[in-house]
Amino acid sequence: MLEGIDLQVQRMLRRVNRQTLRHLDGSYQVATKSSYSDLVTTIDRQNEQEIDRQLRVIDPGCRILSEEGFGDRRVDDLDGHVWIVDPLDGTLNFVKQHDHFGIMLALYVDGRPTLAYIMDAVNQDLYHGGNGGGVFKNDCRLTRPADVGLHDSLVAISSSLVLDDVAHLTRVARQASGLRMYGSAAMEMIGVLTGELGAYVSRLKPWDLAPGRVLAEELGLSVKSIDDDGISVLSSNLVLVATKRAGQDILDRTD
Amino acid sequence: MLEGIDLQVQRMLRRVNRQTLRHLDGSYQVATKSSYSDLVTTIDRQNEQEIDRQLRVIDPGCRILSEEGFGDRRVDDLDGHVWIVDPLDGTLNFVKQHDHFGIMLALYVDGRPTLAYIMDAVNQDLYHGGNGGGVFKNDCRLTRPADVGLHDSLVAISSSLVLDDVAHLTRVARQASGLRMYGSAAMEMIGVLTGELGAYVSRLKPWDLAPGRVLAEELGLSVKSIDDDGISVLSSNLVLVATKRAGQDILDRTD
């Protein structure tokens, strides 16, 4: 059953992505949410409505936790099939750059991370997998990245954590090979999955974290809470996604 | 004469770029320079030797200032034709990511910024122009980016300037729409030229700055010294490359 769901979701995501790219000519409207740099566009909303509608056809009886609120009204447990949906990740990049944004989904089954999808929208590359079957970039299986330490890693840390020096993360940044900021959890998760980044540290909402978490854990990478509260699938978390060694190096420095 | 030089340099750069991409399978060696994150590879050196050799054929009598020292031994004035060469910009990205690096050249004629080239290596996009003829991405003329202010701009600031809060740049970062770090002057210059970034601030050596400066000024963008010493083509500078409005907003905040 999961295999059928998987293939249908991949097709659906590619279709939604093509629709998204057609809107890059500017035929959308932008509104602010919590602040002037927290944007939502009509494309975020259209994508979410479309994805949620299709998921209910592909996986009847599922529940959906999605960013813009078109999913189920309350999802406060992980019983059965729960989809976590980010219909457009990196909205600021989408609006200002027409590049460097993604679409992300994850399926949890009775609390177990099961399937996940991260679409690199402009490059039309779909990273997907889970459930013990490995992780793929389109049709090509990814190998586990080399287990490099912090000193030999490029690391992405979100800007607010660096500017406010949360959890001594400026010390982490100084001890890495280099610091990068792409402005999209999708792009940064892909960086860690492919080994382009040794670590990504950010405060992430469920839809920013769940898909990358499923794929990272499937590849044997570390996904850990930095503030020691453990990771909750249904709330915000200060987390690292990293190689085992870089992850441990970061935890040693953020104590 | 310049037109002939221009076309030959474009062809030469595309050839050198194809050779560079063939080495992405890892057939190169890496050494450190000033620190463990300041790398040079055999590709930097091969590219520079090849570019310098070809420039002497294309533009006989020119002098060459190039990063790895295969150019003229001393270039301390800008008389005649002076080429400034970065044979591989973003070497750390080249080594760790196999992506997000470039090749850059600029021609100054009697001190006048005249022609420049920035190759986005992996995407094989050549940004080039100058001398009043406009700026092109391959064959397509770029329009001047919208004159947005800091508040509406994504800005790239190099990590050391942020981590050490040089010239109050963390204040600049907080007042922008968002902060980005790509780790390559070539990539960040292209961001400003295309309007994906409203500003780029960094401490840059001649080969990091000259090509972007020529193209940015050709598009009517601001290129200014932050530390008020004025810009010297032959030495390191703390500079901004930005829209007029974002540039002024940054200067107002770094006083």
Short mmCIF file of C-alpha atoms in Angstrom, two decimals:
data_model
loop_
_atom_site.label_atom_id
_atom_site.label_comp_id
_atom_site.label_asym_id
_atom_site.label_seq_id
_atom_site.Cartn_x
_atom_site.Cartn_y
_atom_site.Cartn_z
CA MET A 1 0.00 0.00 0.00
CA LEU A 2 2.81 2.39 0.90
CA GLU A 3 4.47 1.81 -2.46
CA GLY A 4 1.34 2.89 -4.32
CA ILE A 5 1.00 5.97 -2.11
CA ASP A 6 4.68 6.78 -2.66
CA LEU A 7 4.49 6.74 -6.45
CA GLN A 8 1.30 8.77 -6.53
CA VAL A 9 2.74 11.38 -4.16
CA GLN A 10 5.88 11.71 -6.31
CA ARG A 11 3.76 12.31 -9.42
CA MET A 12 1.55 14.77 -7.57
CA LEU A 13 4.55 16.73 -6.29
CA ARG A 14 6.09 17.03 -9.74
CA ARG A 15 2.75 18.31 -11.04
CA VAL A 16 2.39 20.87 -8.24
CA ASN A 17 5.99 21.94 -8.80
CA ARG A 18 5.42 22.58 -12.50
CA GLN A 19 2.41 24.73 -11.62
CA THR A 20 4.55 26.63 -9.11
CA LEU A 21 7.27 27.34 -11.66
CA ARG A 22 4.68 28.71 -14.08
CA HIS A 23 3.93 31.42 -11.50
CA LEU A 24 7.53 32.70 -11.43
CA ASP A 25 6.53 35.36 -13.97
CA GLY A 26 4.97 37.19 -11.02
CA SER A 27 1.32 36.20 -11.29
CA TYR A 28 0.81 35.93 -7.53
CA GLN A 29 0.12 38.12 -4.54
CA VAL A 30 2.18 38.49 -1.40
CA ALA A 31 1.06 39.14 2.18
CA THR A 32 2.97 39.32 5.45
CA LYS A 33 2.37 36.99 8.41
CA SER A 34 4.18 37.44 11.75
CA SER A 35 6.63 40.09 10.42
CA TYR A 36 7.56 41.91 7.21
CA SER A 37 10.04 39.16 6.34
CA ASP A 38 7.59 36.32 7.08
CA LEU A 39 5.73 36.18 3.80
CA VAL A 40 2.94 34.10 2.37
CA THR A 41 1.86 34.18 -1.26
CA THR A 42 -1.22 33.02 -3.06
CA ILE A 43 1.04 30.22 -4.37
CA ASP A 44 1.73 28.90 -0.85
CA ARG A 45 -2.03 28.73 -0.33
CA GLN A 46 -2.91 27.27 -3.75
CA ASN A 47 -0.19 24.62 -3.39
CA GLU A 48 -1.36 23.65 0.06
CA GLN A 49 -5.00 23.37 -0.95
CA GLU A 50 -4.02 21.28 -3.97
CA ILE A 51 -1.62 19.01 -2.04
CA ASP A 52 -4.06 18.49 0.83
CA ARG A 53 -6.92 17.72 -1.58
CA GLN A 54 -4.79 15.16 -3.46
CA LEU A 55 -3.44 13.53 -0.28
CA ARG A 56 -7.03 12.85 0.83
CA VAL A 57 -7.60 11.02 -2.47
CA ILE A 58 -4.26 9.16 -2.48
CA ASP A 59 -4.35 8.20 1.24
CA PRO A 60 -8.01 8.19 2.37
CA GLY A 61 -8.50 8.62 6.10
CA CYS A 62 -5.15 10.35 6.62
CA ARG A 63 -4.83 13.49 8.70
CA ILE A 64 -2.87 16.54 7.50
CA LEU A 65 -0.80 19.10 9.40
CA SER A 66 0.02 21.87 6.95
CA GLU A 67 1.61 25.29 7.29
CA GLU A 68 -1.10 27.60 6.04
CA GLY A 69 -3.92 25.94 7.95
CA PHE A 70 -5.89 24.17 5.19
CA GLY A 71 -5.18 20.77 6.76
CA ASP A 72 -6.97 19.28 9.71
CA ARG A 73 -7.91 21.78 12.35
CA ARG A 74 -6.14 20.09 15.21
CA VAL A 75 -3.48 17.42 14.93
CA ASP A 76 -2.24 16.78 18.45
CA ASP A 77 -1.31 13.13 18.21
CA LEU A 78 0.37 10.93 15.58
CA ASP A 79 -2.08 8.02 15.46
CA GLY A 80 -2.57 6.46 12.01
CA HIS A 81 -1.34 8.23 8.87
CA VAL A 82 -0.34 11.87 9.47
CA TRP A 83 1.03 13.99 6.61
CA ILE A 84 3.09 17.08 7.40
CA VAL A 85 3.09 19.57 4.52
CA ASP A 86 5.19 22.62 3.63
CA PRO A 87 3.62 23.84 0.38
CA LEU A 88 6.35 26.44 -0.35
CA ASP A 89 9.51 26.55 1.76
CA GLY A 90 11.68 29.64 1.40
CA THR A 91 8.88 32.01 0.44
CA LEU A 92 11.16 35.05 0.80
CA ASN A 93 13.57 33.50 -1.72
CA PHE A 94 10.64 32.63 -4.00
CA VAL A 95 9.49 36.26 -3.99
CA LYS A 96 12.88 38.02 -4.09
CA GLN A 97 15.01 35.52 -6.03
CA HIS A 98 12.69 33.27 -8.02
CA ASP A 99 15.13 30.57 -6.90
CA HIS A 100 16.28 28.60 -3.85
CA PHE A 101 12.89 27.38 -2.59
CA GLY A 102 11.22 24.01 -2.24
CA ILE A 103 8.14 21.95 -1.46
CA MET A 104 8.26 19.39 1.37
CA LEU A 105 6.08 16.55 2.66
CA ALA A 106 6.46 13.79 5.24
CA LEU A 107 4.29 10.84 6.23
CA TYR A 108 4.31 9.55 9.80
CA VAL A 109 2.53 6.25 10.46
CA ASP A 110 1.54 5.77 14.12
CA GLY A 111 4.35 8.14 15.07
CA ARG A 112 6.96 6.37 12.94
CA PRO A 113 8.82 8.52 10.34
CA THR A 114 7.93 6.67 7.14
CA LEU A 115 8.16 8.57 3.85
CA ALA A 116 9.44 12.02 2.91
CA TYR A 117 9.84 14.29 -0.09
CA ILE A 118 11.86 17.46 -0.64
CA MET A 119 11.50 19.10 -4.05
CA ASP A 120 14.26 21.47 -5.16
CA ALA A 121 11.76 23.49 -7.15
CA VAL A 122 13.81 25.35 -9.76
CA ASN A 123 16.19 22.45 -10.46
CA GLN A 124 13.19 20.08 -10.47
CA ASP A 125 15.10 17.54 -8.39
CA LEU A 126 13.00 15.41 -6.03
CA TYR A 127 14.75 13.98 -2.96
CA HIS A 128 12.62 11.20 -1.50
CA GLY A 129 12.69 7.94 0.41
CA GLY A 130 12.42 6.44 3.88
CA ASN A 131 11.02 3.30 5.49
CA GLY A 132 14.32 1.46 5.13
CA GLY A 133 14.40 1.73 1.34
CA GLY A 134 17.09 4.41 1.13
CA VAL A 135 17.07 7.99 -0.12
CA PHE A 136 16.95 8.99 -3.77
CA LYS A 137 17.59 12.10 -5.83
CA ASN A 138 15.07 11.46 -8.60
CA ASP A 139 15.97 7.89 -9.67
CA CYS A 140 19.50 7.90 -8.27
CA ARG A 141 20.18 6.44 -4.82
CA LEU A 142 22.18 8.71 -2.51
CA THR A 143 25.09 7.29 -0.57
CA ARG A 144 25.59 8.30 3.04
CA PRO A 145 27.82 11.42 3.15
CA ALA A 146 31.34 11.04 4.58
CA ASP A 147 31.35 11.34 8.37
CA VAL A 148 33.31 14.60 8.59
CA GLY A 149 33.74 16.60 11.79
CA LEU A 150 32.82 20.25 12.35
CA HIS A 151 36.30 21.55 11.54
CA ASP A 152 36.10 20.05 8.04
CA SER A 153 32.48 21.00 7.40
CA LEU A 154 30.64 23.87 5.83
CA VAL A 155 27.70 24.52 8.15
CA ALA A 156 24.43 26.36 7.62
CA ILE A 157 23.03 28.15 10.68
CA SER A 158 19.95 30.33 10.41
CA SER A 159 20.70 34.03 10.65
CA SER A 160 18.72 34.84 13.79
CA LEU A 161 20.62 32.17 15.75
CA VAL A 162 23.94 33.68 14.65
CA LEU A 163 22.93 37.31 15.15
CA ASP A 164 21.65 36.59 18.67
CA ASP A 165 24.41 34.06 19.43
CA VAL A 166 21.83 31.53 20.62
CA ALA A 167 23.39 28.46 22.35
CA HIS A 168 26.97 29.62 21.57
CA LEU A 169 26.36 29.01 17.87
CA THR A 170 28.80 31.74 16.83
CA ARG A 171 31.50 29.58 18.42
CA VAL A 172 30.28 26.66 16.31
CA ALA A 173 30.39 28.85 13.19
CA ARG A 174 33.97 29.97 13.90
CA GLN A 175 35.16 26.38 14.30
CA ALA A 176 33.62 25.17 11.05
CA SER A 177 35.34 25.37 7.67
CA GLY A 178 32.81 27.99 6.68
CA LEU A 179 29.35 29.37 7.42
CA ARG A 180 26.55 29.37 4.86
CA MET A 181 22.99 30.75 4.87
CA TYR A 182 20.59 29.87 2.04
CA GLY A 183 17.31 30.99 3.62
CA SER A 184 15.35 27.79 2.99
CA ALA A 185 15.18 24.66 5.16
CA ALA A 186 14.55 22.64 1.99
CA MET A 187 17.79 23.86 0.39
CA GLU A 188 19.78 23.44 3.59
CA MET A 189 18.41 19.95 4.27
CA ILE A 190 19.37 18.95 0.71
CA GLY A 191 22.85 20.33 1.45
CA VAL A 192 23.25 17.95 4.39
CA LEU A 193 21.72 14.96 2.56
CA THR A 194 24.18 15.37 -0.31
CA GLY A 195 27.20 16.14 1.87
CA GLU A 196 27.54 19.73 0.58
CA LEU A 197 26.99 20.82 4.19
CA GLY A 198 28.27 18.95 7.25
CA ALA A 199 25.51 20.40 9.43
CA TYR A 200 22.41 22.57 9.46
CA VAL A 201 21.21 24.23 12.66
CA SER A 202 17.91 26.07 12.91
CA ARG A 203 14.73 26.55 14.91
CA LEU A 204 12.21 24.64 12.83
CA LYS A 205 8.45 24.21 12.75
CA PRO A 206 7.00 20.74 12.11
CA TRP A 207 6.72 21.22 8.33
CA ASP A 208 10.29 22.59 8.13
CA LEU A 209 11.77 19.68 10.05
CA ALA A 210 9.79 16.48 9.48
CA PRO A 211 10.68 15.77 5.81
CA GLY A 212 14.39 16.45 6.24
CA ARG A 213 14.41 14.46 9.47
CA VAL A 214 12.96 11.36 7.82
CA LEU A 215 15.49 11.47 4.97
CA ALA A 216 18.48 12.35 7.18
CA GLU A 217 17.75 9.51 9.61
CA GLU A 218 17.26 7.12 6.69
CA LEU A 219 20.80 8.02 5.56
CA GLY A 220 22.23 7.45 9.05
CA LEU A 221 22.75 11.15 9.78
CA SER A 222 22.15 12.81 13.17
CA VAL A 223 18.97 14.73 13.93
CA LYS A 224 19.14 16.09 17.46
CA SER A 225 17.64 18.72 19.69
CA ILE A 226 20.13 21.42 20.71
CA ASP A 227 18.22 22.67 23.72
CA ASP A 228 17.86 19.21 25.22
CA ASP A 229 14.08 19.13 25.26
CA GLY A 230 14.07 16.25 22.78
CA ILE A 231 12.42 16.56 19.38
CA SER A 232 8.66 16.83 19.12
CA VAL A 233 7.19 16.18 15.68
CA LEU A 234 4.26 18.50 16.37
CA SER A 235 6.02 21.63 17.69
CA SER A 236 8.98 23.96 17.02
CA ASN A 237 12.45 22.63 17.78
CA LEU A 238 15.98 24.03 17.92
CA VAL A 239 17.70 21.21 16.06
CA LEU A 240 20.78 20.11 14.21
CA VAL A 241 20.84 17.84 11.18
CA ALA A 242 24.42 16.74 10.63
CA THR A 243 26.95 14.00 10.13
CA LYS A 244 27.43 11.98 13.32
CA ARG A 245 30.80 13.60 13.99
CA ALA A 246 29.85 17.19 13.17
CA GLY A 247 26.65 16.72 15.18
CA GLN A 248 28.60 15.58 18.25
CA ASP A 249 31.13 18.40 17.81
CA ILE A 250 28.25 20.91 17.78
CA LEU A 251 26.54 19.39 20.85
CA ASP A 252 29.88 19.54 22.73
CA ARG A 253 30.11 23.27 21.98
CA THR A 254 26.50 24.26 22.67
CA ASP A 255 26.30 22.80 26.18
CA MET B 1 40.23 45.93 -30.99
CA LEU B 2 38.40 45.52 -27.70
CA GLU B 3 35.60 43.66 -29.44
CA GLY B 4 37.99 41.07 -30.78
CA ILE B 5 39.61 40.66 -27.38
CA ASP B 6 36.18 40.35 -25.77
CA LEU B 7 35.01 37.53 -28.03
CA GLN B 8 38.26 35.61 -27.67
CA VAL B 9 38.21 35.94 -23.89
CA GLN B 10 34.62 34.66 -23.74
CA ARG B 11 35.57 31.60 -25.79
CA MET B 12 38.67 31.01 -23.70
CA LEU B 13 36.69 31.22 -20.45
CA ARG B 14 34.11 28.71 -21.63
CA ARG B 15 36.93 26.34 -22.59
CA VAL B 16 38.69 26.73 -19.22
CA ASN B 17 35.35 26.24 -17.47
CA ARG B 18 34.67 22.97 -19.28
CA GLN B 19 38.10 21.73 -18.24
CA THR B 20 37.36 22.75 -14.65
CA LEU B 21 34.07 20.84 -14.60
CA ARG B 22 35.82 17.71 -15.86
CA HIS B 23 37.88 17.78 -12.65
CA LEU B 24 34.81 17.62 -10.39
CA ASP B 25 35.28 13.86 -10.18
CA GLY B 26 38.05 14.63 -7.70
CA SER B 27 41.16 14.45 -9.85
CA TYR B 28 42.91 17.33 -8.13
CA GLN B 29 44.97 18.02 -5.04
CA VAL B 30 44.24 20.49 -2.27
CA ALA B 31 46.64 22.56 -0.17
CA THR B 32 46.04 25.20 2.49
CA LYS B 33 47.27 28.80 2.19
CA SER B 34 46.84 31.32 5.04
CA SER B 35 44.57 29.06 7.14
CA TYR B 36 42.89 25.65 7.02
CA SER B 37 39.84 27.18 5.36
CA ASP B 38 41.88 29.14 2.78
CA LEU B 39 42.41 26.46 0.17
CA VAL B 40 44.12 26.25 -3.17
CA THR B 41 43.85 23.30 -5.53
CA THR B 42 45.86 22.19 -8.50
CA ILE B 43 42.85 23.40 -10.53
CA ASP B 44 43.25 26.99 -9.30
CA ARG B 45 46.86 26.84 -10.44
CA GLN B 46 46.23 25.08 -13.76
CA ASN B 47 43.40 27.50 -14.60
CA GLU B 48 45.52 30.51 -13.78
CA GLN B 49 48.47 29.32 -15.86
CA GLU B 50 46.15 28.58 -18.78
CA ILE B 51 44.24 31.88 -18.53
CA ASP B 52 47.43 33.96 -18.16
CA ARG B 53 49.05 32.16 -21.12
CA GLN B 54 46.01 32.76 -23.33
CA LEU B 55 45.63 36.41 -22.28
CA ARG B 56 49.20 37.07 -23.43
CA VAL B 57 48.24 35.70 -26.84
CA ILE B 58 44.87 37.46 -27.06
CA ASP B 59 46.10 40.82 -25.73
CA PRO B 60 49.87 41.06 -26.37
CA GLY B 61 51.70 43.49 -24.11
CA CYS B 62 49.09 43.33 -21.36
CA ARG B 63 50.07 42.92 -17.72
CA ILE B 64 48.35 40.39 -15.43
CA LEU B 65 47.54 40.50 -11.72
CA SER B 66 46.38 37.03 -10.75
CA GLU B 67 45.61 35.36 -7.44
CA GLU B 68 48.06 32.48 -7.37
CA GLY B 69 51.05 34.50 -8.54
CA PHE B 70 51.60 33.23 -12.10
CA GLY B 71 50.93 36.72 -13.48
CA ASP B 72 53.39 39.59 -13.58
CA ARG B 73 55.59 39.76 -10.57
CA ARG B 74 54.68 43.30 -9.59
CA VAL B 75 51.70 45.26 -10.79
CA ASP B 76 51.67 48.51 -8.86
CA ASP B 77 50.12 50.85 -11.38
CA LEU B 78 47.27 50.58 -13.90
CA ASP B 79 48.99 51.95 -17.02
CA GLY B 80 47.98 50.27 -20.29
CA HIS B 81 46.04 47.01 -20.32
CA VAL B 82 45.93 45.29 -16.91
CA TRP B 83 44.01 42.03 -16.47
CA ILE B 84 42.92 40.98 -12.98
CA VAL B 85 42.33 37.22 -12.76
CA ASP B 86 40.59 34.94 -10.25
CA PRO B 87 41.08 31.46 -11.71
CA LEU B 88 38.75 29.72 -9.22
CA ASP B 89 36.61 31.76 -6.85
CA GLY B 90 35.01 29.86 -3.97
CA THR B 91 37.65 27.16 -3.74
CA LEU B 92 36.19 25.86 -0.46
CA ASN B 93 32.81 25.39 -2.19
CA PHE B 94 34.57 23.74 -5.15
CA VAL B 95 36.24 21.22 -2.83
CA LYS B 96 33.38 20.59 -0.38
CA GLN B 97 30.32 21.11 -2.58
CA HIS B 98 31.36 20.69 -6.20
CA ASP B 99 29.07 23.65 -6.73
CA HIS B 100 28.75 27.40 -6.09
CA PHE B 101 32.11 28.55 -7.48
CA GLY B 102 33.20 30.70 -10.39
CA ILE B 103 35.97 32.08 -12.57
CA MET B 104 36.42 35.87 -12.84
CA LEU B 105 38.40 38.29 -15.00
CA ALA B 106 38.51 42.06 -15.47
CA LEU B 107 40.35 44.32 -17.88
CA TYR B 108 41.37 47.82 -16.82
CA VAL B 109 42.69 50.14 -19.54
CA ASP B 110 44.81 53.02 -18.18
CA GLY B 111 42.95 52.65 -14.88
CA ARG B 112 39.51 52.65 -16.47
CA PRO B 113 37.26 49.64 -15.69
CA THR B 114 36.62 48.30 -19.18
CA LEU B 115 35.58 44.66 -19.56
CA ALA B 116 34.64 41.96 -17.07
CA TYR B 117 33.60 38.31 -16.93
CA ILE B 118 32.07 36.21 -14.16
CA MET B 119 31.48 32.56 -14.99
CA ASP B 120 28.94 30.65 -12.87
CA ALA B 121 30.88 27.45 -13.36
CA VAL B 122 28.38 24.65 -12.71
CA ASN B 123 25.47 26.40 -14.43
CA GLN B 124 27.83 27.40 -17.27
CA ASP B 125 26.38 30.91 -17.32
CA LEU B 126 28.78 33.69 -18.32
CA TYR B 127 28.01 37.20 -17.04
CA HIS B 128 30.01 39.73 -19.05
CA GLY B 129 30.08 43.27 -20.38
CA GLY B 130 31.31 46.78 -19.64
CA ASN B 131 32.64 49.77 -21.58
CA GLY B 132 29.15 51.24 -21.98
CA GLY B 133 27.81 48.25 -23.88
CA GLY B 134 25.69 46.83 -21.06
CA VAL B 135 25.88 43.58 -19.10
CA PHE B 136 24.86 40.18 -20.47
CA LYS B 137 24.07 36.75 -19.07
CA ASN B 138 25.31 34.67 -21.99
CA ASP B 139 23.50 36.33 -24.95
CA CYS B 140 20.76 37.97 -22.92
CA ARG B 141 21.09 41.60 -21.82
CA LEU B 142 20.45 42.19 -18.12
CA THR B 143 18.22 45.05 -17.07
CA ARG B 144 19.20 47.16 -14.08
CA PRO B 145 17.71 45.64 -10.92
CA ALA B 146 14.91 47.53 -9.15
CA ASP B 147 16.29 50.17 -6.78
CA VAL B 148 15.11 48.57 -3.53
CA GLY B 149 16.17 49.74 -0.08
CA LEU B 150 17.82 47.66 2.63
CA HIS B 151 14.55 46.81 4.37
CA ASP B 152 13.25 45.12 1.21
CA SER B 153 16.53 43.41 0.29
CA LEU B 154 18.15 40.09 0.88
CA VAL B 155 21.79 40.92 1.66
CA ALA B 156 24.93 38.79 1.59
CA ILE B 157 27.59 39.68 4.15
CA SER B 158 30.70 37.55 4.53
CA SER B 159 30.72 35.49 7.70
CA SER B 160 33.79 36.98 9.39
CA LEU B 161 32.29 40.47 9.16
CA VAL B 162 29.09 39.24 10.83
CA LEU B 163 30.80 37.11 13.48
CA ASP B 164 33.12 39.99 14.47
CA ASP B 165 30.40 42.65 13.97
CA VAL B 166 32.76 44.73 11.85
CA ALA B 167 31.42 48.25 11.08
CA HIS B 168 28.05 47.52 12.77
CA LEU B 169 27.19 45.06 10.02
CA THR B 170 25.05 42.94 12.33
CA ARG B 171 22.75 45.97 12.56
CA VAL B 172 22.64 46.07 8.76
CA ALA B 173 21.80 42.36 8.68
CA ARG B 174 18.95 42.77 11.18
CA GLN B 175 17.40 45.56 9.15
CA ALA B 176 17.46 43.66 5.87
CA SER B 177 14.72 41.30 4.71
CA GLY B 178 17.14 38.44 5.22
CA LEU B 179 20.83 37.53 5.45
CA ARG B 180 22.48 35.14 3.01
CA MET B 181 26.02 33.67 2.80
CA TYR B 182 27.08 31.72 -0.30
CA GLY B 183 30.84 31.63 0.27
CA SER B 184 31.88 32.87 -3.18
CA ALA B 185 32.28 36.48 -4.34
CA ALA B 186 31.40 35.30 -7.86
CA MET B 187 28.05 33.87 -6.71
CA GLU B 188 27.28 36.87 -4.51
CA MET B 189 28.20 39.39 -7.24
CA ILE B 190 25.89 37.53 -9.64
CA GLY B 191 23.18 37.79 -6.96
CA VAL B 192 23.44 41.59 -6.94
CA LEU B 193 23.71 41.88 -10.74
CA THR B 194 20.49 39.88 -11.21
CA GLY B 195 18.61 41.54 -8.32
CA GLU B 196 18.44 38.32 -6.25
CA LEU B 197 20.41 40.22 -3.59
CA GLY B 198 20.00 43.91 -2.82
CA ALA B 199 23.54 44.14 -1.47
CA TYR B 200 26.79 42.24 -0.93
CA VAL B 201 29.31 43.37 1.70
CA SER B 202 32.74 41.81 2.05
CA ARG B 203 36.45 42.46 2.42
CA LEU B 204 37.72 41.71 -1.07
CA LYS B 205 41.07 41.30 -2.75
CA PRO B 206 41.61 42.80 -6.23
CA TRP B 207 40.60 39.61 -8.08
CA ASP B 208 37.48 39.20 -5.93
CA LEU B 209 36.30 42.75 -6.50
CA ALA B 210 37.39 44.05 -9.91
CA PRO B 211 35.16 41.92 -12.19
CA GLY B 212 32.00 42.45 -10.13
CA ARG B 213 32.79 46.13 -9.80
CA VAL B 214 33.02 46.64 -13.56
CA LEU B 215 29.70 44.87 -14.20
CA ALA B 216 27.88 46.46 -11.24
CA GLU B 217 28.93 49.98 -12.25
CA GLU B 218 27.96 49.26 -15.85
CA LEU B 219 24.43 48.43 -14.56
CA GLY B 220 24.26 51.65 -12.52
CA LEU B 221 24.67 49.89 -9.16
CA SER B 222 26.70 51.27 -6.22
CA VAL B 223 30.21 50.05 -5.49
CA LYS B 224 31.53 51.85 -2.40
CA SER B 225 34.14 51.56 0.27
CA ILE B 226 32.66 51.01 3.75
CA ASP B 227 35.69 52.15 5.70
CA ASP B 228 35.98 55.45 3.85
CA ASP B 229 39.43 54.87 2.47
CA GLY B 230 38.09 54.87 -1.09
CA ILE B 231 38.49 51.85 -3.35
CA SER B 232 41.90 50.83 -4.60
CA VAL B 233 41.93 48.42 -7.54
CA LEU B 234 45.26 46.94 -6.46
CA SER B 235 44.63 46.23 -2.76
CA SER B 236 42.05 44.74 -0.37
CA ASN B 237 38.90 46.73 0.30
CA LEU B 238 35.93 46.55 2.66
CA VAL B 239 33.22 47.26 0.11
CA LEU B 240 29.56 47.12 -0.66
CA VAL B 241 28.04 46.32 -4.04
CA ALA B 242 24.37 47.22 -3.92
CA THR B 243 21.41 49.03 -5.37
CA LYS B 244 21.74 52.79 -4.91
CA ARG B 245 19.15 52.81 -2.12
CA ALA B 246 20.35 49.73 -0.24
CA GLY B 247 23.92 51.00 -0.58
CA GLN B 248 23.02 54.35 0.98
CA ASP B 249 21.01 52.63 3.73
CA ILE B 250 24.06 50.53 4.58
CA LEU B 251 26.46 53.50 4.57
CA ASP B 252 24.09 55.38 6.91
CA ARG B 253 24.22 52.45 9.37
CA THR B 254 27.96 51.72 9.23
CA ASP B 255 29.13 55.26 10.04
#
